[in-house]
Every structure is written in C-alpha cells, then in structure tokens.
C-alpha cells in the first residue's frame, strides 16, 4: 500500500521531472542548430517544435499546455490546451517555447533559448488572450522597493539604494522597440545604462534576477506568454517581478476581460504563478549571458542548460555532449 505522504508527493511534480525536461529542451536546441544564421525562422522553429513535442511525450506527467506556440509562430503543435506527457504522474501546467528568439536564431545572434516551465496544475495565469505584458523584474533587492506604478527614475534610484550602488552603475535590459523610445530615454536621463535586446525576453528577465548577472533590472512591454514563463524562473531565483497586461486595442481588452483577466491590475509574482512548486529549464540555442549555445566539436554536439527549481531554490547547470551522428543529417555534420 502506498503511504499517504507518498501518494501526496506523487500528485505534484518531483525533482526527477527536471532532467526529463532537459532532454526535451536539448533536443529542440540541437534540431534547430542547422538553421542558425540561415534566415529561416519558421524552419528553425518547426524543427524545434517537432523535437520538443516528441520528447515531452515520454515525460512522466499529465501536462496541459497553458503557454504554447500556435498563433504566435503559426505552429500546429504545442498549442494552448494540448495535453503532453505520458499521462502517468503529476498533473501540471506547462509553458513551452521551443525557441525563444526565432529571429535571433535565423540571424545567428545571441540569446536564443529553448524553454520549458512547469507548475502545479491550475496555478499558471492563462494570459493567452492578451498578447503583450508590461513587466518589471529585479533580484530580491527590488522587493518592497520597486513598483511598476512608479516612474522608472524613482524605481532606479530606489533599487540603487537597496543594492548599495550609484544609479550610474545600474544596467537595465529593455527590448529595442519603437514603443520603448521614451522608456529608454527616461532610464538614461536617470543616469542608468541600458542593455538593448532585439529579442530574448525570457533571458532578459532571468538575467535581471540572477545575482552574478551584469543586468540589474528588466523592464518594458514584451510577450505575456514570455512573462508567465519568466515568472516560473523568478520563483526559483527568489527575485521580484510585476506585470500589467497591455492589450493593443479595445477588442483585445474585451477578449481578455471575457477570459477573466484584469487589464488594469498589477499582477504580482504570486498572481502570475500561484505555486512555488515550479521548474524552469532552458537550453542555449545561440550563445548568451545565461547559457552557451549549441556547439559542434568534431563528432560531438555540446549543449548547456540551466535548471531552476522553485520549491528548493536550486539552480543547476547541465552540460551534455551528444554524438552528432545520432542527431544531424549527413549534410549538417
């Protein structure tokens, strides 16, 4: 007979899921490797989606995709509501992005990742009906100090004081978009420096919460799916995060409200993901500050991944060597 304690544990994701998930992000990253720098982001994403979905089917859990592909990348698989896993094990919400940074991959630029996040079933905010989210992310120093409702200059001065730094020492990650022209100007007017990123919203948020990172804050409007995914990682890093949905028009606002979302609300970290029992796994596709990208070394393909566990606050790095002939076609070797 299974004890009550054992049965209770079985209902939730356990630590073994992490290494199973790494296999899925590794597979997606490796399959996208031949498409790096070749200018075809849909081909890269399609290869990654196929590989990730195949490996997710072997994982011991009952996963439901809350944050998926679908409309964003015209993908026919790993869509919102799709069931993944082998059906044996804990019931989970899952967020997937086979390539966060398809344009980065196509151009051969830095910071493309293959990403999976997992939490207890029913605990991830389903923000899929509103595509964009305004967010602010810092490490633990921002708790009780930073607030997305305050002007950026005020937040930077408060964060600098909490970190024991001068404002001029702060570095802020912002997506390089026309919508952020005033935000970027205000950050620089406050005396802080910017790190403009062309894509890779998830990596920007995680780097802002990592203690060894050169990034102190990540701000601005990015994808709401990426916001929820990032929140799972911030739980493990002990960082600070807030988000406000940013519908692009009245029609999207109405769609969000019909889905039960509040577009005027400041969503705190525990609103974005209500469980502390989270996993976040990312494998580098191209090189970045968070992890190295896929590298071919003779007959070997090397991947680097990061595994974050919310409940234990554990960060693991996984470097793996894969025999290239098992993964790539002869023309790719």
mmCIF file of C-alpha atoms in Angstrom:
data_model
loop_
_atom_site.group_PDB
_atom_site.id
_atom_site.type_symbol
_atom_site.label_atom_id
_atom_site.label_comp_id
_atom_site.label_asym_id
_atom_site.label_seq_id
_atom_site.Cartn_x
_atom_site.Cartn_y
_atom_site.Cartn_z
ATOM 1 C CA UNK A 1 0.000 0.000 0.000
ATOM 2 C CA UNK A 2 1.241 3.495 -0.849
ATOM 3 C CA UNK A 3 1.510 5.748 2.181
ATOM 4 C CA UNK A 4 -0.469 8.973 2.359
ATOM 5 C CA UNK A 5 2.722 11.035 2.237
ATOM 6 C CA UNK A 6 3.966 9.174 -0.820
ATOM 7 C CA UNK A 7 0.626 9.491 -2.567
ATOM 8 C CA UNK A 8 0.539 13.222 -1.845
ATOM 9 C CA UNK A 9 4.011 13.719 -3.271
ATOM 10 C CA UNK A 10 3.036 11.795 -6.381
ATOM 11 C CA UNK A 11 0.322 14.328 -7.149
ATOM 12 C CA UNK A 12 2.881 17.089 -7.666
ATOM 13 C CA UNK A 13 5.947 17.499 -9.873
ATOM 14 C CA UNK A 14 9.006 15.977 -8.225
ATOM 15 C CA UNK A 15 12.688 16.699 -8.752
ATOM 16 C CA UNK A 16 13.123 13.938 -11.341
ATOM 17 C CA UNK A 17 10.987 15.784 -13.888
ATOM 18 C CA UNK A 18 13.713 18.385 -14.316
ATOM 19 C CA UNK A 19 16.177 16.078 -16.039
ATOM 20 C CA UNK A 20 13.432 14.679 -18.234
ATOM 21 C CA UNK A 21 12.535 18.201 -19.299
ATOM 22 C CA UNK A 22 16.170 18.969 -20.073
ATOM 23 C CA UNK A 23 16.125 16.210 -22.661
ATOM 24 C CA UNK A 24 13.269 17.982 -24.421
ATOM 25 C CA UNK A 25 14.950 21.411 -24.500
ATOM 26 C CA UNK A 26 18.255 19.842 -25.555
ATOM 27 C CA UNK A 27 16.502 18.069 -28.418
ATOM 28 C CA UNK A 28 14.810 21.275 -29.570
ATOM 29 C CA UNK A 29 18.076 23.219 -29.445
ATOM 30 C CA UNK A 30 20.022 20.560 -31.343
ATOM 31 C CA UNK A 31 17.402 20.200 -34.051
ATOM 32 C CA UNK A 32 17.391 23.953 -34.602
ATOM 33 C CA UNK A 33 21.210 24.100 -34.809
ATOM 34 C CA UNK A 34 21.430 23.602 -38.612
ATOM 35 C CA UNK A 35 19.128 26.616 -39.080
ATOM 36 C CA UNK A 36 21.221 29.086 -37.064
ATOM 37 C CA UNK A 37 22.091 32.058 -39.257
ATOM 38 C CA UNK A 38 20.218 30.754 -42.293
ATOM 39 C CA UNK A 39 17.467 33.369 -42.264
ATOM 40 C CA UNK A 40 14.520 30.998 -41.957
ATOM 41 C CA UNK A 41 12.964 31.383 -38.530
ATOM 42 C CA UNK A 42 9.916 29.239 -39.347
ATOM 43 C CA UNK A 43 12.090 26.294 -40.371
ATOM 44 C CA UNK A 44 14.157 26.637 -37.191
ATOM 45 C CA UNK A 45 11.046 26.854 -35.026
ATOM 46 C CA UNK A 46 9.368 23.937 -36.816
ATOM 47 C CA UNK A 47 12.383 21.684 -36.221
ATOM 48 C CA UNK A 48 12.469 22.670 -32.545
ATOM 49 C CA UNK A 49 8.723 22.143 -32.065
ATOM 50 C CA UNK A 50 8.852 18.650 -33.565
ATOM 51 C CA UNK A 51 11.775 17.619 -31.381
ATOM 52 C CA UNK A 52 10.399 19.074 -28.146
ATOM 53 C CA UNK A 53 6.969 17.536 -28.616
ATOM 54 C CA UNK A 54 8.438 14.086 -29.271
ATOM 55 C CA UNK A 55 10.478 14.145 -26.061
ATOM 56 C CA UNK A 56 7.672 15.636 -23.951
ATOM 57 C CA UNK A 57 5.576 12.611 -24.859
ATOM 58 C CA UNK A 58 7.949 10.440 -22.809
ATOM 59 C CA UNK A 59 7.873 12.514 -19.605
ATOM 60 C CA UNK A 60 6.093 11.069 -16.573
ATOM 61 C CA UNK A 61 3.426 13.697 -16.038
ATOM 62 C CA UNK A 62 -0.035 14.817 -17.147
ATOM 63 C CA UNK A 63 0.816 18.131 -18.717
ATOM 64 C CA UNK A 64 -1.551 20.684 -20.207
ATOM 65 C CA UNK A 65 -0.028 23.443 -22.310
ATOM 66 C CA UNK A 66 -1.094 26.791 -20.831
ATOM 67 C CA UNK A 67 1.513 28.826 -22.690
ATOM 68 C CA UNK A 68 2.201 27.348 -26.098
ATOM 69 C CA UNK A 69 3.059 28.031 -29.711
ATOM 70 C CA UNK A 70 0.050 28.198 -32.023
ATOM 71 C CA UNK A 71 -0.868 31.679 -33.218
ATOM 72 C CA UNK A 72 2.429 33.312 -32.321
ATOM 73 C CA UNK A 73 4.609 31.176 -34.614
ATOM 74 C CA UNK A 74 1.941 29.589 -36.833
ATOM 75 C CA UNK A 75 2.731 26.233 -35.211
ATOM 76 C CA UNK A 76 0.317 23.300 -35.483
ATOM 77 C CA UNK A 77 1.624 21.609 -32.330
ATOM 78 C CA UNK A 78 2.252 22.500 -28.686
ATOM 79 C CA UNK A 79 -0.764 24.775 -28.805
ATOM 80 C CA UNK A 80 -2.644 26.098 -25.771
ATOM 81 C CA UNK A 81 -4.733 23.331 -24.241
ATOM 82 C CA UNK A 82 -2.765 20.464 -25.795
ATOM 83 C CA UNK A 83 -2.066 17.538 -23.472
ATOM 84 C CA UNK A 84 1.542 16.395 -23.242
ATOM 85 C CA UNK A 85 3.421 13.755 -21.280
ATOM 86 C CA UNK A 86 2.721 10.063 -20.973
ATOM 87 C CA UNK A 87 -0.246 10.556 -18.626
ATOM 88 C CA UNK A 88 1.459 8.843 -15.694
ATOM 89 C CA UNK A 89 2.423 11.155 -12.879
ATOM 90 C CA UNK A 90 1.601 14.601 -11.532
ATOM 91 C CA UNK A 91 -0.897 16.966 -13.137
ATOM 92 C CA UNK A 92 0.929 20.065 -14.355
ATOM 93 C CA UNK A 93 0.575 23.333 -16.195
ATOM 94 C CA UNK A 94 3.305 23.690 -18.780
ATOM 95 C CA UNK A 95 4.675 26.646 -20.705
ATOM 96 C CA UNK A 96 6.771 25.886 -23.759
ATOM 97 C CA UNK A 97 8.807 27.939 -26.177
ATOM 98 C CA UNK A 98 10.870 25.619 -28.375
ATOM 99 C CA UNK A 99 12.814 28.707 -29.443
ATOM 100 C CA UNK A 100 12.525 31.954 -27.511
ATOM 101 C CA UNK A 101 14.184 34.112 -30.133
ATOM 102 C CA UNK A 102 13.389 32.621 -33.541
ATOM 103 C CA UNK A 103 14.592 35.822 -35.220
ATOM 104 C CA UNK A 104 17.806 35.643 -33.209
ATOM 105 C CA UNK A 105 18.334 32.084 -34.389
ATOM 106 C CA UNK A 106 17.639 32.928 -38.013
ATOM 107 C CA UNK A 107 20.100 35.825 -37.877
ATOM 108 C CA UNK A 108 22.720 33.944 -35.853
ATOM 109 C CA UNK A 109 22.521 36.451 -32.985
ATOM 110 C CA UNK A 110 22.896 35.819 -29.263
ATOM 111 C CA UNK A 111 20.395 34.861 -26.531
ATOM 112 C CA UNK A 112 18.116 32.362 -28.314
ATOM 113 C CA UNK A 113 16.887 29.673 -25.917
ATOM 114 C CA UNK A 114 14.742 26.563 -25.889
ATOM 115 C CA UNK A 115 12.494 26.860 -22.841
ATOM 116 C CA UNK A 116 10.051 24.817 -20.738
ATOM 117 C CA UNK A 117 8.407 25.880 -17.483
ATOM 118 C CA UNK A 118 6.190 23.685 -15.293
ATOM 119 C CA UNK A 119 3.988 24.337 -12.263
ATOM 120 C CA UNK A 120 1.216 22.541 -10.380
ATOM 121 C CA UNK A 121 -1.978 22.150 -12.409
ATOM 122 C CA UNK A 122 -4.175 25.235 -12.403
ATOM 123 C CA UNK A 123 -1.569 27.643 -10.997
ATOM 124 C CA UNK A 124 -0.257 29.447 -14.115
ATOM 125 C CA UNK A 125 -2.129 32.553 -15.185
ATOM 126 C CA UNK A 126 -3.604 31.930 -18.629
ATOM 127 C CA UNK A 127 -2.906 35.281 -20.251
ATOM 128 C CA UNK A 128 -3.081 33.962 -23.806
ATOM 129 C CA UNK A 129 -5.973 36.222 -24.797
ATOM 130 C CA UNK A 130 -3.799 39.344 -24.324
ATOM 131 C CA UNK A 131 -0.552 39.047 -26.214
ATOM 132 C CA UNK A 132 1.543 41.757 -24.502
ATOM 133 C CA UNK A 133 2.517 42.441 -20.904
ATOM 134 C CA UNK A 134 4.367 45.362 -19.346
ATOM 135 C CA UNK A 135 6.752 43.993 -16.735
ATOM 136 C CA UNK A 136 9.498 44.822 -14.306
ATOM 137 C CA UNK A 137 11.993 42.276 -12.962
ATOM 138 C CA UNK A 138 14.847 42.577 -10.456
ATOM 139 C CA UNK A 139 16.618 40.361 -7.975
ATOM 140 C CA UNK A 140 15.458 40.162 -4.353
ATOM 141 C CA UNK A 141 16.698 43.720 -3.721
ATOM 142 C CA UNK A 142 13.613 45.019 -5.511
ATOM 143 C CA UNK A 143 11.101 43.512 -3.082
ATOM 144 C CA UNK A 144 9.202 46.248 -1.246
ATOM 145 C CA UNK A 145 11.321 48.830 -3.055
ATOM 146 C CA UNK A 146 10.384 48.786 -6.744
ATOM 147 C CA UNK A 147 6.857 49.183 -8.098
ATOM 148 C CA UNK A 148 5.770 49.183 -11.737
ATOM 149 C CA UNK A 149 3.320 52.036 -10.983
ATOM 150 C CA UNK A 150 6.187 54.403 -10.122
ATOM 151 C CA UNK A 151 8.224 56.397 -12.661
ATOM 152 C CA UNK A 152 11.269 54.488 -13.884
ATOM 153 C CA UNK A 153 13.676 57.086 -12.482
ATOM 154 C CA UNK A 154 12.205 56.687 -8.998
ATOM 155 C CA UNK A 155 12.475 52.907 -9.256
ATOM 156 C CA UNK A 156 16.089 53.097 -10.382
ATOM 157 C CA UNK A 157 17.085 55.371 -7.531
ATOM 158 C CA UNK A 158 15.322 53.125 -5.008
ATOM 159 C CA UNK A 159 16.918 49.971 -6.438
ATOM 160 C CA UNK A 160 20.358 51.545 -6.463
ATOM 161 C CA UNK A 161 19.998 52.470 -2.785
ATOM 162 C CA UNK A 162 18.829 48.939 -1.924
ATOM 163 C CA UNK A 163 21.816 47.438 -3.759
ATOM 164 C CA UNK A 164 24.294 49.915 -2.293
ATOM 165 C CA UNK A 165 25.182 51.213 -5.764
ATOM 166 C CA UNK A 166 25.185 54.506 -7.587
ATOM 167 C CA UNK A 167 22.435 54.805 -10.184
ATOM 168 C CA UNK A 168 25.151 55.124 -12.812
ATOM 169 C CA UNK A 169 26.239 51.566 -12.037
ATOM 170 C CA UNK A 170 22.824 50.072 -12.882
ATOM 171 C CA UNK A 171 22.245 48.318 -16.181
ATOM 172 C CA UNK A 172 18.690 47.871 -17.446
ATOM 173 C CA UNK A 173 17.607 45.368 -20.106
ATOM 174 C CA UNK A 174 14.928 46.667 -22.491
ATOM 175 C CA UNK A 175 13.596 45.266 -25.746
ATOM 176 C CA UNK A 176 14.753 47.545 -28.547
ATOM 177 C CA UNK A 177 11.362 48.562 -29.921
ATOM 178 C CA UNK A 178 9.877 51.900 -31.050
ATOM 179 C CA UNK A 179 7.335 51.646 -28.222
ATOM 180 C CA UNK A 180 10.203 51.906 -25.722
ATOM 181 C CA UNK A 181 11.837 55.085 -27.052
ATOM 182 C CA UNK A 182 10.589 57.217 -24.150
ATOM 183 C CA UNK A 183 11.331 54.490 -21.572
ATOM 184 C CA UNK A 184 14.909 54.185 -22.823
ATOM 185 C CA UNK A 185 15.332 57.960 -22.738
ATOM 186 C CA UNK A 186 13.981 58.104 -19.170
ATOM 187 C CA UNK A 187 16.339 55.342 -17.998
ATOM 188 C CA UNK A 188 19.315 57.199 -19.427
ATOM 189 C CA UNK A 189 18.081 60.537 -18.051
ATOM 190 C CA UNK A 190 18.036 58.946 -14.582
ATOM 191 C CA UNK A 191 21.716 58.111 -15.049
ATOM 192 C CA UNK A 192 21.482 54.340 -15.585
ATOM 193 C CA UNK A 193 22.755 52.436 -18.604
ATOM 194 C CA UNK A 194 20.663 50.331 -20.950
ATOM 195 C CA UNK A 195 21.263 46.925 -22.463
ATOM 196 C CA UNK A 196 19.040 46.899 -25.527
ATOM 197 C CA UNK A 197 17.922 43.438 -26.607
ATOM 198 C CA UNK A 198 16.445 42.682 -30.016
ATOM 199 C CA UNK A 199 14.628 39.568 -28.769
ATOM 200 C CA UNK A 200 15.050 37.062 -25.973
ATOM 201 C CA UNK A 201 12.592 38.496 -23.480
ATOM 202 C CA UNK A 202 12.873 35.493 -21.147
ATOM 203 C CA UNK A 203 16.666 35.634 -20.876
ATOM 204 C CA UNK A 204 16.485 39.363 -20.142
ATOM 205 C CA UNK A 205 14.154 38.827 -17.188
ATOM 206 C CA UNK A 206 16.147 35.936 -15.758
ATOM 207 C CA UNK A 207 19.422 37.814 -16.027
ATOM 208 C CA UNK A 208 17.890 40.690 -14.049
ATOM 209 C CA UNK A 209 17.176 38.299 -11.163
ATOM 210 C CA UNK A 210 20.474 36.393 -11.157
ATOM 211 C CA UNK A 211 22.948 37.503 -8.507
ATOM 212 C CA UNK A 212 26.013 37.154 -10.766
ATOM 213 C CA UNK A 213 24.466 38.912 -13.779
ATOM 214 C CA UNK A 214 25.535 42.328 -15.052
ATOM 215 C CA UNK A 215 21.845 43.222 -15.535
ATOM 216 C CA UNK A 216 20.090 44.876 -12.573
ATOM 217 C CA UNK A 217 16.594 45.294 -13.997
ATOM 218 C CA UNK A 218 14.492 44.259 -16.976
ATOM 219 C CA UNK A 219 11.574 46.494 -17.920
ATOM 220 C CA UNK A 220 9.144 47.157 -20.720
ATOM 221 C CA UNK A 221 6.453 45.553 -22.811
ATOM 222 C CA UNK A 222 7.077 42.049 -24.110
ATOM 223 C CA UNK A 223 5.008 38.966 -24.739
ATOM 224 C CA UNK A 224 2.620 37.911 -21.972
ATOM 225 C CA UNK A 225 3.458 34.217 -22.624
ATOM 226 C CA UNK A 226 7.127 35.029 -22.016
ATOM 227 C CA UNK A 227 6.103 36.886 -18.867
ATOM 228 C CA UNK A 228 4.420 33.833 -17.357
ATOM 229 C CA UNK A 229 7.336 31.615 -18.359
ATOM 230 C CA UNK A 230 9.798 34.040 -16.790
ATOM 231 C CA UNK A 231 7.759 34.114 -13.581
ATOM 232 C CA UNK A 232 8.387 30.385 -13.069
ATOM 233 C CA UNK A 233 12.113 31.066 -13.162
ATOM 234 C CA UNK A 234 11.930 34.113 -10.881
ATOM 235 C CA UNK A 235 10.263 31.914 -8.239
ATOM 236 C CA UNK A 236 13.402 29.765 -8.116
ATOM 237 C CA UNK A 237 15.755 32.746 -8.144
ATOM 238 C CA UNK A 238 13.980 34.491 -5.265
ATOM 239 C CA UNK A 239 13.581 37.603 -7.374
ATOM 240 C CA UNK A 240 10.955 40.304 -7.784
ATOM 241 C CA UNK A 241 8.515 40.627 -10.668
ATOM 242 C CA UNK A 242 5.336 42.506 -11.522
ATOM 243 C CA UNK A 243 3.324 42.549 -14.718
ATOM 244 C CA UNK A 244 0.464 44.558 -16.220
ATOM 245 C CA UNK A 245 -1.335 43.276 -19.311
ATOM 246 C CA UNK A 246 -1.022 45.613 -22.294
ATOM 247 C CA UNK A 247 -3.806 44.971 -24.818
ATOM 248 C CA UNK A 248 -3.101 46.540 -28.191
ATOM 249 C CA UNK A 249 -6.697 47.682 -28.755
ATOM 250 C CA UNK A 250 -10.205 47.672 -27.288
ATOM 251 C CA UNK A 251 -11.045 44.399 -28.989
ATOM 252 C CA UNK A 252 -8.148 42.591 -27.309
ATOM 253 C CA UNK A 253 -9.001 44.215 -23.977
ATOM 254 C CA UNK A 254 -12.571 42.923 -24.282
ATOM 255 C CA UNK A 255 -11.255 39.466 -25.163
ATOM 256 C CA UNK A 256 -9.026 39.477 -22.098
ATOM 257 C CA UNK A 257 -11.813 40.619 -19.802
ATOM 258 C CA UNK A 258 -14.111 37.919 -21.210
ATOM 259 C CA UNK A 259 -11.403 35.391 -20.264
ATOM 260 C CA UNK A 260 -11.370 36.691 -16.689
ATOM 261 C CA UNK A 261 -8.282 38.893 -16.948
ATOM 262 C CA UNK A 262 -7.998 42.370 -15.429
ATOM 263 C CA UNK A 263 -6.070 44.642 -17.766
ATOM 264 C CA UNK A 264 -5.774 47.381 -15.122
ATOM 265 C CA UNK A 265 -4.409 45.131 -12.393
ATOM 266 C CA UNK A 266 -0.806 44.879 -11.294
ATOM 267 C CA UNK A 267 -0.137 41.167 -11.258
ATOM 268 C CA UNK A 268 2.385 40.261 -8.569
ATOM 269 C CA UNK A 269 4.688 37.255 -8.942
ATOM 270 C CA UNK A 270 2.323 35.043 -6.946
ATOM 271 C CA UNK A 271 -0.539 36.102 -9.229
ATOM 272 C CA UNK A 272 1.369 35.159 -12.363
ATOM 273 C CA UNK A 273 2.200 31.715 -10.946
ATOM 274 C CA UNK A 274 0.396 30.762 -7.752
ATOM 275 C CA UNK A 275 2.568 27.746 -6.939
ATOM 276 C CA UNK A 276 6.095 27.710 -5.542
ATOM 277 C CA UNK A 277 6.469 24.205 -6.961
ATOM 278 C CA UNK A 278 7.888 25.360 -10.281
ATOM 279 C CA UNK A 279 10.503 24.165 -12.722
ATOM 280 C CA UNK A 280 12.218 26.213 -15.370
ATOM 281 C CA UNK A 281 14.522 24.609 -17.910
ATOM 282 C CA UNK A 282 16.372 26.373 -20.730
ATOM 283 C CA UNK A 283 18.957 25.128 -23.214
ATOM 284 C CA UNK A 284 21.013 27.590 -25.222
ATOM 285 C CA UNK A 285 20.423 27.670 -28.968
ATOM 286 C CA UNK A 286 22.850 30.523 -29.567
ATOM 287 C CA UNK A 287 25.382 31.930 -27.097
ATOM 288 C CA UNK A 288 24.219 34.324 -24.407
ATOM 289 C CA UNK A 289 24.921 35.539 -20.890
ATOM 290 C CA UNK A 290 22.624 32.905 -19.411
ATOM 291 C CA UNK A 291 23.965 29.805 -21.204
ATOM 292 C CA UNK A 292 26.193 28.892 -24.134
ATOM 293 C CA UNK A 293 24.566 27.910 -27.399
ATOM 294 C CA UNK A 294 24.778 24.604 -29.247
ATOM 295 C CA UNK A 295 28.328 23.873 -30.344
ATOM 296 C CA UNK A 296 29.645 21.176 -32.641
ATOM 297 C CA UNK A 297 33.042 19.853 -31.626
ATOM 298 C CA UNK A 298 34.177 17.198 -34.095
ATOM 299 C CA UNK A 299 31.852 14.221 -33.676
ATOM 300 C CA UNK A 300 30.209 15.778 -30.594
ATOM 301 C CA UNK A 301 27.407 18.314 -30.161
ATOM 302 C CA UNK A 302 27.660 20.134 -26.831
ATOM 303 C CA UNK A 303 24.677 21.757 -25.117
ATOM 304 C CA UNK A 304 24.440 23.848 -21.969
ATOM 305 C CA UNK A 305 21.233 24.086 -19.960
ATOM 306 C CA UNK A 306 20.046 25.719 -16.764
ATOM 307 C CA UNK A 307 17.524 24.021 -14.465
ATOM 308 C CA UNK A 308 15.737 26.090 -11.821
ATOM 309 C CA UNK A 309 13.620 24.535 -9.065
ATOM 310 C CA UNK A 310 11.213 26.843 -7.259
ATOM 311 C CA UNK A 311 10.462 24.756 -4.185
ATOM 312 C CA UNK A 312 14.112 24.208 -3.251
ATOM 313 C CA UNK A 313 15.513 27.402 -4.773
ATOM 314 C CA UNK A 314 18.079 25.302 -6.618
ATOM 315 C CA UNK A 315 19.975 26.297 -9.739
ATOM 316 C CA UNK A 316 21.691 23.562 -11.712
ATOM 317 C CA UNK A 317 23.718 23.755 -14.898
ATOM 318 C CA UNK A 318 23.793 20.769 -17.207
ATOM 319 C CA UNK A 319 26.494 20.445 -19.870
ATOM 320 C CA UNK A 320 25.955 17.469 -22.151
ATOM 321 C CA UNK A 321 27.856 16.002 -25.098
ATOM 322 C CA UNK A 322 25.781 14.257 -27.767
ATOM 323 C CA UNK A 323 27.095 12.083 -30.589
ATOM 324 C CA UNK A 324 26.378 14.205 -33.681
ATOM 325 C CA UNK A 325 25.642 11.283 -35.980
ATOM 326 C CA UNK A 326 22.667 10.372 -33.808
ATOM 327 C CA UNK A 327 21.105 13.796 -34.267
ATOM 328 C CA UNK A 328 22.046 15.510 -37.520
ATOM 329 C CA UNK A 329 21.758 14.514 -41.167
ATOM 330 C CA UNK A 330 24.967 13.939 -43.090
ATOM 331 C CA UNK A 331 24.711 17.350 -44.758
ATOM 332 C CA UNK A 332 24.599 19.049 -41.350
ATOM 333 C CA UNK A 333 27.652 17.291 -39.887
#
